[in-house]
Structures are given as C-alpha cells and as structure tokens.
mmCIF file of C-alpha atoms in Angstrom:
data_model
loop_
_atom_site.group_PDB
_atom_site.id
_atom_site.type_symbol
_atom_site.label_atom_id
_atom_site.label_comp_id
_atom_site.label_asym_id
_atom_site.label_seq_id
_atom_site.Cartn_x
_atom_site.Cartn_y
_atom_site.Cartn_z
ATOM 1 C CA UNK A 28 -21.434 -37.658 5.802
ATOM 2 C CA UNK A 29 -20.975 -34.636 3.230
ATOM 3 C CA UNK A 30 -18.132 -32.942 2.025
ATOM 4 C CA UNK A 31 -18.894 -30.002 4.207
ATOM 5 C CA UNK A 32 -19.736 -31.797 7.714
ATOM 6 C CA UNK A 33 -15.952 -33.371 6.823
ATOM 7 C CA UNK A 34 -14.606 -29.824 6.524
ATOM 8 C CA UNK A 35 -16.047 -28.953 9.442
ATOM 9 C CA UNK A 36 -14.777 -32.043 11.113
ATOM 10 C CA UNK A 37 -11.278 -31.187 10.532
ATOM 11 C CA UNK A 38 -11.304 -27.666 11.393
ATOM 12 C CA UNK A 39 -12.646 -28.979 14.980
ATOM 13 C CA UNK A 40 -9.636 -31.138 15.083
ATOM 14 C CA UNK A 41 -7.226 -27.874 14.555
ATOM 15 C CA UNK A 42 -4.299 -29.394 16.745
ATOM 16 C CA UNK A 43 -3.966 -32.418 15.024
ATOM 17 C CA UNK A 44 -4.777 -31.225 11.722
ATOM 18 C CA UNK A 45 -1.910 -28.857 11.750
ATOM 19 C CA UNK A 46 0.372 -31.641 13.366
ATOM 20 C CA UNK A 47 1.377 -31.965 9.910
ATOM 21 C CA UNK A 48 1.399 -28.241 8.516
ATOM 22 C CA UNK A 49 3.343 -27.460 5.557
ATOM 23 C CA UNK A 50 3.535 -24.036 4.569
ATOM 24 C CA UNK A 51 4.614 -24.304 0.751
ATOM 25 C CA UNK A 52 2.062 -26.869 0.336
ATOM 26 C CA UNK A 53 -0.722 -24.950 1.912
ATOM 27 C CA UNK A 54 0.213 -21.981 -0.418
ATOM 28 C CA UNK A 55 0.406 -23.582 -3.540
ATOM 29 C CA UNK A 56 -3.760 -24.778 -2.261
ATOM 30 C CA UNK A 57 -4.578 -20.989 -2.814
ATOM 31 C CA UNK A 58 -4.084 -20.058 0.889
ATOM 32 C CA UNK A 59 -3.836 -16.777 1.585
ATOM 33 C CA UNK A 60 -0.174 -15.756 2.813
ATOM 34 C CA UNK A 61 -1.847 -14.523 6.001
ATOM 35 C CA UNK A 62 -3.503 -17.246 6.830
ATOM 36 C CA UNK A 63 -0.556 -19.726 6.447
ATOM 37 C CA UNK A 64 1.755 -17.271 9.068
ATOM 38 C CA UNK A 65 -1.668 -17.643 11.383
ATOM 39 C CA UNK A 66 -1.106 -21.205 10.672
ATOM 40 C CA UNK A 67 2.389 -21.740 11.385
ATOM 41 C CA UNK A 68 2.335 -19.499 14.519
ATOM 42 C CA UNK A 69 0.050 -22.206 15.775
ATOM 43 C CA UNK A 70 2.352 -25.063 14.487
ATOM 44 C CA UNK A 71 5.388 -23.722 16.175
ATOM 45 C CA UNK A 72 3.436 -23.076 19.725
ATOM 46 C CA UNK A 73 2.373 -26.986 19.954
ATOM 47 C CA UNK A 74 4.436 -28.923 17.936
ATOM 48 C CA UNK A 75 7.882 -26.861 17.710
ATOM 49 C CA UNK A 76 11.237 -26.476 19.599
ATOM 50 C CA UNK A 77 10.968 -25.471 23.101
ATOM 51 C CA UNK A 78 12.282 -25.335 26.533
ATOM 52 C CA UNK A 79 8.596 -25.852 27.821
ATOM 53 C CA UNK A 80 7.684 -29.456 26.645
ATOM 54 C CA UNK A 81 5.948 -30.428 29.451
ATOM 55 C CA UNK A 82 3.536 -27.298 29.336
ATOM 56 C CA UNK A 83 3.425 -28.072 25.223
ATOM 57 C CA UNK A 84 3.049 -31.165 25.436
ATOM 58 C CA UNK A 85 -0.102 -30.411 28.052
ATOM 59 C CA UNK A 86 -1.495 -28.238 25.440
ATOM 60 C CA UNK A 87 -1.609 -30.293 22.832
ATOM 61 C CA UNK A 88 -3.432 -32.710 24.821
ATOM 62 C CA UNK A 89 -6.499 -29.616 26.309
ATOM 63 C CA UNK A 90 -6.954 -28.244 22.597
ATOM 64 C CA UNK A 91 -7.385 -32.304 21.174
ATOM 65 C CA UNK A 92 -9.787 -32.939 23.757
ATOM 66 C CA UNK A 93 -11.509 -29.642 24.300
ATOM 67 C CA UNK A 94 -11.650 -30.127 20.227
ATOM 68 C CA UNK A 95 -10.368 -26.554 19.836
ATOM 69 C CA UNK A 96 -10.785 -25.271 16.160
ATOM 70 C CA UNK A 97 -8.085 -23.796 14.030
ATOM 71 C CA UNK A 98 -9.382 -20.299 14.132
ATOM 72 C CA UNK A 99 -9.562 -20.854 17.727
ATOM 73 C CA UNK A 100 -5.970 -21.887 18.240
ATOM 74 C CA UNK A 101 -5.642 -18.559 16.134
ATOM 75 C CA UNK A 102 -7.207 -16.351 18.237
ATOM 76 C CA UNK A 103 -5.889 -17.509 21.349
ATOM 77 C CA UNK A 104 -2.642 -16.828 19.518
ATOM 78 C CA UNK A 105 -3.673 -13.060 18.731
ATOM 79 C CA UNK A 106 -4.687 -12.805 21.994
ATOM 80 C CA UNK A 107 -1.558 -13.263 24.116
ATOM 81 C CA UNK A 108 1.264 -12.734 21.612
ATOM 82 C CA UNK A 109 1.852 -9.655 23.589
ATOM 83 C CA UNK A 110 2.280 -10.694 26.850
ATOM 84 C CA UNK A 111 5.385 -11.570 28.246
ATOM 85 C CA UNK A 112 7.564 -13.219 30.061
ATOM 86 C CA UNK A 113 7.090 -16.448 28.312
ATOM 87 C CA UNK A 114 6.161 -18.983 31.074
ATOM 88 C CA UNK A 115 2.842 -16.011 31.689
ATOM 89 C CA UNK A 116 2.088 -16.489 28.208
ATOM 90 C CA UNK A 117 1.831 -20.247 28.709
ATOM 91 C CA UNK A 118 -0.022 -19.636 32.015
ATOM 92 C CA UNK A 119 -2.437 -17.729 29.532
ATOM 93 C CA UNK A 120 -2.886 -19.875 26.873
ATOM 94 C CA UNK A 121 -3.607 -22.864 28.954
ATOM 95 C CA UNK A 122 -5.765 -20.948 31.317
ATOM 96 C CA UNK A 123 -7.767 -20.905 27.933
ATOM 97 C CA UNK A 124 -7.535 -24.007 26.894
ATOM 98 C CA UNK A 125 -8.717 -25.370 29.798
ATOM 99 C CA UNK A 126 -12.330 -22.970 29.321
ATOM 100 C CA UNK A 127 -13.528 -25.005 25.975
ATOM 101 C CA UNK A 128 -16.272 -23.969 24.300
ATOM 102 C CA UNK A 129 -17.581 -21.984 20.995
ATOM 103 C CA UNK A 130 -15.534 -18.946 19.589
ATOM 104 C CA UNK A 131 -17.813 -16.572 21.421
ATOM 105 C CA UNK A 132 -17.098 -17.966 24.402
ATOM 106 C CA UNK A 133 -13.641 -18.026 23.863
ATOM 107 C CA UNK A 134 -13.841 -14.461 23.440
ATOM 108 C CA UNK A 135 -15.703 -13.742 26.429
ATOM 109 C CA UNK A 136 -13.075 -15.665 28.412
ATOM 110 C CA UNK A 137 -10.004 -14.303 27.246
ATOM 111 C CA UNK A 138 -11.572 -10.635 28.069
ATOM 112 C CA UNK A 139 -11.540 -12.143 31.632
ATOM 113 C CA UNK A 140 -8.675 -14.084 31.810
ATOM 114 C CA UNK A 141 -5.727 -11.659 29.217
ATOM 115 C CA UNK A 142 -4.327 -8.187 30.459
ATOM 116 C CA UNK A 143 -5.149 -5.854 28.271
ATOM 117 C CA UNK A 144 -1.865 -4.746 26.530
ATOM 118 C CA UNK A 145 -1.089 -1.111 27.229
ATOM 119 C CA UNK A 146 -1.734 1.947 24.903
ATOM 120 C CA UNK A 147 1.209 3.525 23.927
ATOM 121 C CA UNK A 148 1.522 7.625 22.901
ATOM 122 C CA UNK A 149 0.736 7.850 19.257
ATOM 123 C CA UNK A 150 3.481 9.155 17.227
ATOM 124 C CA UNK A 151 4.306 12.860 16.059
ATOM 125 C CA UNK A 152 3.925 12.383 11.900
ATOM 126 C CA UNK A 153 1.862 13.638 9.389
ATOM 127 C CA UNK A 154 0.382 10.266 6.793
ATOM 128 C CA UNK A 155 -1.681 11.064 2.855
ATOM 129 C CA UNK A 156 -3.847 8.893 1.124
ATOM 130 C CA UNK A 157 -4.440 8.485 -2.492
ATOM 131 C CA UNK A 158 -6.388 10.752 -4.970
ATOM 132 C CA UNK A 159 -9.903 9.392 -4.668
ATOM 133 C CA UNK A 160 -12.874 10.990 -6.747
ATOM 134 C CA UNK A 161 -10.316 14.235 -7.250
ATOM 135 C CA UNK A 162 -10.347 14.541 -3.447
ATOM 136 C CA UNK A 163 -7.287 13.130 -0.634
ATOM 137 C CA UNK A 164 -7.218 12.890 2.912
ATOM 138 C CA UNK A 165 -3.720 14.049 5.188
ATOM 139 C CA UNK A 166 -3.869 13.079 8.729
ATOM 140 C CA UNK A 167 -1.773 15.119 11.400
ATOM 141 C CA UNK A 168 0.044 13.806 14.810
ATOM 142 C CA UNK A 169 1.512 16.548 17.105
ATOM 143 C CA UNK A 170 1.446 17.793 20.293
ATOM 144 C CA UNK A 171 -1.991 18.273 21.793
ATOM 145 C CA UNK A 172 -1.553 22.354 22.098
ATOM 146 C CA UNK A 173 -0.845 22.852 18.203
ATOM 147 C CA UNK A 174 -4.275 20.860 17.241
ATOM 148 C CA UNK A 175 -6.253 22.532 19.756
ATOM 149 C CA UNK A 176 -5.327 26.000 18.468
ATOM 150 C CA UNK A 177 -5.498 25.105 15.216
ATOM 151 C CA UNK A 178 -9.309 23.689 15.911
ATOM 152 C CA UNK A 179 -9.773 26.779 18.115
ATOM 153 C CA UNK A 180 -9.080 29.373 14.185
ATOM 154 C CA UNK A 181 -11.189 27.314 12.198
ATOM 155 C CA UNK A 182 -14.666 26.150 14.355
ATOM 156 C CA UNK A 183 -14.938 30.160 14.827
ATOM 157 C CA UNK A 184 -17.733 30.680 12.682
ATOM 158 C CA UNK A 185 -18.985 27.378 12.307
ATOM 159 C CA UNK A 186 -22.973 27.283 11.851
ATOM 160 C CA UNK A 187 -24.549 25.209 14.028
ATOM 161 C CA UNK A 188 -27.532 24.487 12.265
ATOM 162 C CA UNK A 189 -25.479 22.777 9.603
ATOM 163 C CA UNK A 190 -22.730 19.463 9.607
ATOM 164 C CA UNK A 191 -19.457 20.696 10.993
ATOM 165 C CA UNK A 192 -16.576 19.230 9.174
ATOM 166 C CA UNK A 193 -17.446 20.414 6.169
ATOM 167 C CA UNK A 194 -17.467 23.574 6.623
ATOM 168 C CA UNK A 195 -14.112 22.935 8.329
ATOM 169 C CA UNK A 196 -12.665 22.805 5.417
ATOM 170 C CA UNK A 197 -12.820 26.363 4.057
ATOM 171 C CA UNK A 198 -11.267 27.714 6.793
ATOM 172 C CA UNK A 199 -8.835 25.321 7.300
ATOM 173 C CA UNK A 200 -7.757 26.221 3.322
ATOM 174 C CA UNK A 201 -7.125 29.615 4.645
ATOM 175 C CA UNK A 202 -5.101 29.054 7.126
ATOM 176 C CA UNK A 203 -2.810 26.918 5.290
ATOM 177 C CA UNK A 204 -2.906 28.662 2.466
ATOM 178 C CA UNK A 205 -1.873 32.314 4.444
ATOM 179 C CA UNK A 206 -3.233 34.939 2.062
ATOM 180 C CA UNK A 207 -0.742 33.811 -0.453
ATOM 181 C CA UNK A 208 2.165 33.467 2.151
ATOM 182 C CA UNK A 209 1.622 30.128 3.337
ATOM 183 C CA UNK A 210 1.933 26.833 1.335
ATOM 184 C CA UNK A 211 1.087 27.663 -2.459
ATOM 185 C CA UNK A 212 -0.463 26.261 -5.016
ATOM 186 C CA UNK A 213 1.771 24.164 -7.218
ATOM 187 C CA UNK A 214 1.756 24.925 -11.444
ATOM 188 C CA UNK A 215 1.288 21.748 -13.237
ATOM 189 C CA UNK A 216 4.640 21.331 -15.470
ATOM 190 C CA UNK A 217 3.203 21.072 -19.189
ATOM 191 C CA UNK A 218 5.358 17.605 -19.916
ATOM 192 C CA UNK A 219 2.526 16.212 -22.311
ATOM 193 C CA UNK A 220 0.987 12.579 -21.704
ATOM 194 C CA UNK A 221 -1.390 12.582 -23.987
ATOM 195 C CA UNK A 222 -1.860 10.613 -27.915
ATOM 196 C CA UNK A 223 -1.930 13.203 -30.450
ATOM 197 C CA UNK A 224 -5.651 12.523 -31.539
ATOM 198 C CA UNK A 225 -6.489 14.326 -27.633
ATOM 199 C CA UNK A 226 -3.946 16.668 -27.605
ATOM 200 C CA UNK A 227 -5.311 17.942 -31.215
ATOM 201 C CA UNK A 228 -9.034 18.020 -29.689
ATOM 202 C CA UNK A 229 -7.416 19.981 -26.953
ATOM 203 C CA UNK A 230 -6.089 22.402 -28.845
ATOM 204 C CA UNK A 231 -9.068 23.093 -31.130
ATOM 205 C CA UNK A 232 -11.422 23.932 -27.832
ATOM 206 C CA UNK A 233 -12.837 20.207 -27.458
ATOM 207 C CA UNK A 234 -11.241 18.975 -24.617
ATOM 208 C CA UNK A 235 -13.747 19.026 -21.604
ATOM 209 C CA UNK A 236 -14.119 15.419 -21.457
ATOM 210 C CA UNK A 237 -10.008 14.498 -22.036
ATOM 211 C CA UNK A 238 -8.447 13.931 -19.040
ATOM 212 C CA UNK A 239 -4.765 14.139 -18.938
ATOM 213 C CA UNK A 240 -2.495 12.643 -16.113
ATOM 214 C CA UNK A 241 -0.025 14.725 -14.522
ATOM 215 C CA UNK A 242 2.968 13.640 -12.663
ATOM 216 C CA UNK A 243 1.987 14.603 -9.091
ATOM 217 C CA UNK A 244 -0.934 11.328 -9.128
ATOM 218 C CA UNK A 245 -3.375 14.157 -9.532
ATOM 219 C CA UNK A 246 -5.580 14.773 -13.149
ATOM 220 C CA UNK A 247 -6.436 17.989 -15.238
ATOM 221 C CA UNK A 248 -9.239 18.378 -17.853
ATOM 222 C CA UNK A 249 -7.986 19.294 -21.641
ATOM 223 C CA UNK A 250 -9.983 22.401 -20.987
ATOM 224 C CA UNK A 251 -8.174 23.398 -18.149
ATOM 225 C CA UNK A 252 -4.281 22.675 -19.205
ATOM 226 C CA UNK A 253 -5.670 24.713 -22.325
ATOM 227 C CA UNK A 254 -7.293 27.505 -20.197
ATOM 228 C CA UNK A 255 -4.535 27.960 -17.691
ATOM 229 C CA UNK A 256 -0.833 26.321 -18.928
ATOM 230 C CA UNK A 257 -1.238 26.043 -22.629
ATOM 231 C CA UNK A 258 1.114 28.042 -24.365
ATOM 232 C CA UNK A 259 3.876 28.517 -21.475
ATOM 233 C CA UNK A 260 7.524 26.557 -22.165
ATOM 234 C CA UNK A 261 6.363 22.970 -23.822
ATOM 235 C CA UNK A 262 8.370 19.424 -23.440
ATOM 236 C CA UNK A 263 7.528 17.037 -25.445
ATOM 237 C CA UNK A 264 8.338 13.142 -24.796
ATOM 238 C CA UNK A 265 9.263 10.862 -27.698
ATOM 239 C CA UNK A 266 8.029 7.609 -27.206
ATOM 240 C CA UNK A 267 8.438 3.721 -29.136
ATOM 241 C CA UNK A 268 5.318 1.644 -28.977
ATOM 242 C CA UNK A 269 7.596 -1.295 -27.826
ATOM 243 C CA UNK A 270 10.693 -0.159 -26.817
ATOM 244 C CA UNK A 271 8.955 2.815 -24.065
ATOM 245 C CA UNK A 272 10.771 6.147 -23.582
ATOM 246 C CA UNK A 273 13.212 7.109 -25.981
ATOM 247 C CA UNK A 274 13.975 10.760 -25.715
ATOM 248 C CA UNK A 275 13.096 14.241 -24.709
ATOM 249 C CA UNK A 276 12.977 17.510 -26.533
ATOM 250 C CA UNK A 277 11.950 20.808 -25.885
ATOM 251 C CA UNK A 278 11.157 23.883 -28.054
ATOM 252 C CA UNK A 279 13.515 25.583 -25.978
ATOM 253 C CA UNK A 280 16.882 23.859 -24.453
ATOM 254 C CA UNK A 281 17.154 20.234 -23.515
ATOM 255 C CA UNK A 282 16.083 19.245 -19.951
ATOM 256 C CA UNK A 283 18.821 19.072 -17.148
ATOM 257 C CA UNK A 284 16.923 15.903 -15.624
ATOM 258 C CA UNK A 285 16.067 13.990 -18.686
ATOM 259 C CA UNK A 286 16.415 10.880 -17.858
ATOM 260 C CA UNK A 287 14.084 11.537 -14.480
ATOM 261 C CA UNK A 288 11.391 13.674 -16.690
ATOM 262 C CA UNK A 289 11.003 10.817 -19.225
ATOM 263 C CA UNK A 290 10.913 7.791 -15.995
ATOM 264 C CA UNK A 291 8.317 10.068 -14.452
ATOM 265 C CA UNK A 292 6.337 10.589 -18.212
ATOM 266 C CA UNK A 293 6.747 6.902 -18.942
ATOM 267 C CA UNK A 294 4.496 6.187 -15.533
ATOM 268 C CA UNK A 295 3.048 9.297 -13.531
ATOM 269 C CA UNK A 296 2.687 6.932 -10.070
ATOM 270 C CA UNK A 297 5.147 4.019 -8.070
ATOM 271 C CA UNK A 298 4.417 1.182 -10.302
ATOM 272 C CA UNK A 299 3.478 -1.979 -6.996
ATOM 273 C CA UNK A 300 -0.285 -2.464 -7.378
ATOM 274 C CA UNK A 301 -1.855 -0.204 -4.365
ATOM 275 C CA UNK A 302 1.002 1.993 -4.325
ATOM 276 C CA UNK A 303 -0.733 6.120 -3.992
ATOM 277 C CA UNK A 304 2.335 7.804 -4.271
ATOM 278 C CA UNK A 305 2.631 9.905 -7.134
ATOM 279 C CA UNK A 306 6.075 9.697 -9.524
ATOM 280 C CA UNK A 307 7.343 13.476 -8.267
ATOM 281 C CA UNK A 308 7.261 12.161 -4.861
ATOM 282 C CA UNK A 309 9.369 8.771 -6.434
ATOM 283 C CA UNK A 310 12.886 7.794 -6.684
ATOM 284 C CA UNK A 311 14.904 6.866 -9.122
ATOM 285 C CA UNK A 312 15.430 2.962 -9.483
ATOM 286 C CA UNK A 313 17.544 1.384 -11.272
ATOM 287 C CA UNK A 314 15.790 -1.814 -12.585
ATOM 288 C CA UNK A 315 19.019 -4.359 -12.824
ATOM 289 C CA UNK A 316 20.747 -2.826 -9.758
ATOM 290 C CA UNK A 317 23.812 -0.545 -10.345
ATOM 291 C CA UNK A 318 25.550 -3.382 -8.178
ATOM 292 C CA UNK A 319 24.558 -5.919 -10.666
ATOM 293 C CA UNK A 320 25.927 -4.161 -12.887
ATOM 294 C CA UNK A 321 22.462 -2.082 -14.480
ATOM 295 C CA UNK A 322 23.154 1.100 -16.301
ATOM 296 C CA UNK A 323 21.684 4.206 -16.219
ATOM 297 C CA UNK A 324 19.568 4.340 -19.093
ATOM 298 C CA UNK A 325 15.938 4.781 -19.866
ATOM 299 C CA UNK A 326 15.527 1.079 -20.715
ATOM 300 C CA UNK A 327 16.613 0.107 -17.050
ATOM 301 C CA UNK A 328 15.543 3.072 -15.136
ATOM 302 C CA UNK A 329 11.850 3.041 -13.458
ATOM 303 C CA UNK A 330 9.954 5.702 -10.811
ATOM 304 C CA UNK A 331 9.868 3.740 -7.192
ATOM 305 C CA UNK A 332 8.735 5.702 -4.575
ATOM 306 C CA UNK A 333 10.759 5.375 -0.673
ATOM 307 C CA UNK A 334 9.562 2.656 0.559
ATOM 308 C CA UNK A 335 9.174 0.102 -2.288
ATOM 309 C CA UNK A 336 12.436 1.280 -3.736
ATOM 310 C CA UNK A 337 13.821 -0.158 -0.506
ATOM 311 C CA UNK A 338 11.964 -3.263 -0.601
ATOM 312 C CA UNK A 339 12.477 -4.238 -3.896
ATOM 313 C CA UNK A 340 14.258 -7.529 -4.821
ATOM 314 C CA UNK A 341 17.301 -6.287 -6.651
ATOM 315 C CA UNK A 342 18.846 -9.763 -6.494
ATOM 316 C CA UNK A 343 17.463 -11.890 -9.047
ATOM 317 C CA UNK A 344 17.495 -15.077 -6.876
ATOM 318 C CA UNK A 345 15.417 -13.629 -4.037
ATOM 319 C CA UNK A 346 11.716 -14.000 -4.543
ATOM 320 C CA UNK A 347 10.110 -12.610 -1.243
ATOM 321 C CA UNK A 348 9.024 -8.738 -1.776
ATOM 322 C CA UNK A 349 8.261 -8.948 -5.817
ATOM 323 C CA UNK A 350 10.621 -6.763 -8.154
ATOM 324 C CA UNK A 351 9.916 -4.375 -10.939
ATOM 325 C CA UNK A 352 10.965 -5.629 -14.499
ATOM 326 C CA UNK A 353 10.728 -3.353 -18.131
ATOM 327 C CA UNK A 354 7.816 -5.130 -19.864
ATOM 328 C CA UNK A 355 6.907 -3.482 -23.549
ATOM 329 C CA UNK A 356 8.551 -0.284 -22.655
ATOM 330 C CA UNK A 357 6.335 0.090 -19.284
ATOM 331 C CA UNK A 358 7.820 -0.752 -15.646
ATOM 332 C CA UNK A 359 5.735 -3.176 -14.289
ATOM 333 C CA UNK A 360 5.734 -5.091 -11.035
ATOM 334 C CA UNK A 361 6.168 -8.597 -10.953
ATOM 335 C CA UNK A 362 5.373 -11.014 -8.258
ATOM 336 C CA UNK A 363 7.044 -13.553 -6.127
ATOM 337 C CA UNK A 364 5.463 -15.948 -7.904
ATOM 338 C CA UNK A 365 6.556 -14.507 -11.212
ATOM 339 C CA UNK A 366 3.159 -12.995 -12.024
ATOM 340 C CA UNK A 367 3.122 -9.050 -13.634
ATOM 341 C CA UNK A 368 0.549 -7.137 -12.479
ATOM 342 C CA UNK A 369 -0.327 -3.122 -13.114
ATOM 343 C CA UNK A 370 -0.733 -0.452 -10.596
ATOM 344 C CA UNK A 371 -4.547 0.669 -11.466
ATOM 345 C CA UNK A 372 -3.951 3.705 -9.702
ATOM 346 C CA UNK A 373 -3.644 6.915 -12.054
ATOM 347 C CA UNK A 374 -3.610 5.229 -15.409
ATOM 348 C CA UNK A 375 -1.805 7.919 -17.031
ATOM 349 C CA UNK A 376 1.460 7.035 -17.938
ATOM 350 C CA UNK A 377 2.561 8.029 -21.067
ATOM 351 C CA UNK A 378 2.427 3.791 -22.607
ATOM 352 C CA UNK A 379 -0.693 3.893 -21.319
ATOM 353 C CA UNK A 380 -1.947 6.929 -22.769
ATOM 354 C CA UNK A 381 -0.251 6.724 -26.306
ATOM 355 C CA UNK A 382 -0.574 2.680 -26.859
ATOM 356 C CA UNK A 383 -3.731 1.780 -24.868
ATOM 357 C CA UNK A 384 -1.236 -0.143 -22.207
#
C-alpha cells in the first residue's frame, strides 16, 4: 500500500483518528490554526463532556461504520452549529450520519435534511479597504431610501451604450464633493520621508519616478509634492540608523504633537501584517504598557490603529493575539510564536525609506 492510499485511509477513519486529537501537537505539524479549531470542534462533539452520552456515544458508532471522513465530520459541523436547542442539533447530526456516502452527497442531504438559518438585516455602517494600484473601495449600509436617492442623482445621465459603474463614479465625486462645500480634499502635510539622495533629485526637477509615502497610507510622486506643497512650512524628522526616531525640528516652531508626528514618520501604516489602515487614522501605543510600567518616549511608543491596539498582548506572558516590539528603531509585529514579521503594506516609513528596512 503507498504512503498516499494510507493517508487516505486515515482520513476515512475521521472518528477514530481524532479519538486521540491533540491540538498543540497538531500545530507544531504545520497545521493551520483553522483547521485544528475545525478539528477540535469535532473532538469535543464525539468524544467530550456531555449530558447526551447515549446520543454521542451512537454517533461515534454511525460515523466509524458509515466511515465518515474528517472533512466530513467538519462539514456536518458547519452545517448545524446554528441550530438550536441542542437535543435538534443532535437530531440533525445523526439524521446525517445515518445518510453515508461521498461529500457530495453529504451536501445534497444536509440541503434536505438542515433549516436554513435565517437572514438577518444587514447593519447600518460604512467599511474601506486598502490603497490598491492608487485606487480604494468604501462600502455604505443605510436605510434603503438614502441609497435609492442617492442612485436616483448619479444614473441621470448615464449612457447606455457604455458600462455603467464607471461612469458612476464621476458623478458620484460630485456629489460628495458639493461644489467645494461638501467633503474636501485633504493637503498632504510636508513631514518628509524620504533619504536625502531623493529628496535632492526632487528638488532639482528629477523626481517623476520617486515616490514618497505619506502618512494617510496613500503615495505622492516627487514631482507632485514639488509641484503642489514644496515650499509651504517644512518638518523635518531626525532619524538614527539603529536607534529609529530621535527628534523633530522645524524651520519654524517645534511641533505641539511631536512625539505622535515622529511615531507616525517612523511607520506611515498599523504595523500587523495585512493591517490597511493608514498611521493618521492610528493610535498611539505604548509598546511596554503604561501599566507595566512603559514610558512615553519615542523608543517605546508605536502607531496601532483601533482595533489591533485593543488586541494587542500588552502582558508579556500572554502569547495568543501577537504583540508589537521596537526592533532596529522600527515597530514591528511579532508573533505568538515569537516570529517578527513586516506589514508589506505602504513601505514608506521613514526606517524604511532612509536605511533600506
């Protein structure tokens, strides 16, 4: 028999194989983190604690002889997690059970055999994605009338002989936008990421292919800082190749918000890997916890934004979100497992820009 017919031999034997599931162990085998939860879902239903042993006890038995794989123990799972009261769930997942068969068929059955859960209301809220090829996407949740009369102003003159949405988009602009009145357009703040060698090719008309990172998430060409901000009040961010930000100076008067300017110079986006959000839209984190007794300085202060600010493992002996630790003068996230990784989103932050890191 080969390796593979083996595999294949346990995977058909799901209930027993996980009879002895192990969740550290089955991580530390590569398994992804989602899997494992699948996997100990499964565990608990047939071989955990519960009031229902005689209806367990029955399962185990259907799924060992109807030689149920894992990933159909899974799906079953999936299927009827929400259904309740309990003893309907075990109605359910017995009623399957007892319909073996491949994973299509499985399918088909639980279409038959599991209510269909019921669609709740979306909710009001308006959600952003990232910057992606200098373009984002915003999608909007509110009451029925407001959409429809704002898709009644801008599919007026919409030509029919062409694709709609984009030429949505124009219109849409307008609206928004209000003849000047509405939402405006924001002024880049001239706080300069850049190494000197760019900024110098800037200066002396060359900088159509230098792209500088600005602390929205969003990008500007040399050309364009040079065309339309260049020359307006500078700030200038001092930074150590090792040690990160240092200070900040200004050719006028120093900053009120130093310490925030130079977190949001020193990286321009939330530092966790994925993260979109952009460091004017971050908070303020203190890297060793003001509880812990962190100070506020620029070696222990990092741009988080809402959400991972919240989730971030301020005690040192909790390992289950990741944290963010000051590596080489740059923030960086750092996982569970104690590995660093980088947020390739927006690699503009000043370390970045001035050190190649």
């Amino acid at each position: 028999m080969s390796r593979f017919a083996e595999f294949l031999g346990v995977l058909s034997t799901g209930v027993d194989t996980l009879a002895s599931f192990e969740r550290q162990a089955a991580l530390a085998a590569g398994v992804s983190a989602t899997r494992v939860r699948e996997w100990e879902r499964v565990f608990e239903v047939y071989y955990g604690s519960t009031s229902w042993t005689v209806k367990q006890h029955t399962a185990v038995e259907w799924a060992r002889v109807g030689q149920f794989s894992i990933d159909q123990l899974v799906y079953i799972e999936n299927r009827i997690k929400h259904v309740e009261p309990q003893a309907l769930r075990w109605k359910l997942r017995l009623a399957l059970l007892d319909a073996p068969g491949d994973y299509a068929s499985l399918t088909r059955a639980a279409k038959q055999i599991v209510p269909v859960p019921e669609t709740r209301s979306p909710r009001p809220g308006v959600t952003f994605t990232g910057s992606r090829g200098g373009y984002r996407s915003m999608m909007v949740t509110t009451h029925e009338r407001d959409i429809a009369d704002i898709e009644f102003n801008v599919t007026r003159n919409v030509d029919p002989t062409r694709p709609v949405a984009p030429q949505l988009v124009e219109p849409f602009m307008s609206l928004i936008r209000n003849g000047g009145t509405g939402v405006a357009h924001a002024v880049p703040r001239p706080l300069l990421l850049v190494p000197l060698p760019d900024y110098t090719r800037i200066v002396a008309g060359n900088g159509d292919e230098v792209v500088l990172g600005l602390s929205d998430g969003t990008t500007i060409t040399g050309a364009d800082y040079l065309q339309k901000h260049h020359g307006a009040e500078l700030e200038v961010a001092l930074f150590h190749p090792e040690e990160g930000a240092v200070n900040l100076y200004r050719t006028q008067r120093l900053a009120n918000q130093k310490q925030r300017d130079l977190a949001r110079a020193t990286l321009t986006t939330c530092p966790v890997p994925g993260c979109r959000h952009g460091a004017d839209s971050c908070e303020i984190h203190h890297i060793t916890a003001w509880k812990h007794g962190g100070e506020t300085n620029m070696a222990n202060l990092a741009v988080l934004c809402r959400y991972h600010n919240r989730v971030n493992d301020d005690d040192p002996y909790r390992n289950w979100r990741g944290r963010v630790a000051m590596m080489r003068g740059t923030p960086t996230w750092v996982s569970p497992r104690g590995r660093p990784a980088a947020n390739p989103r927006h690699p503009f932050g000043a370390m970045r820009s001035l050190y190649g890191r």
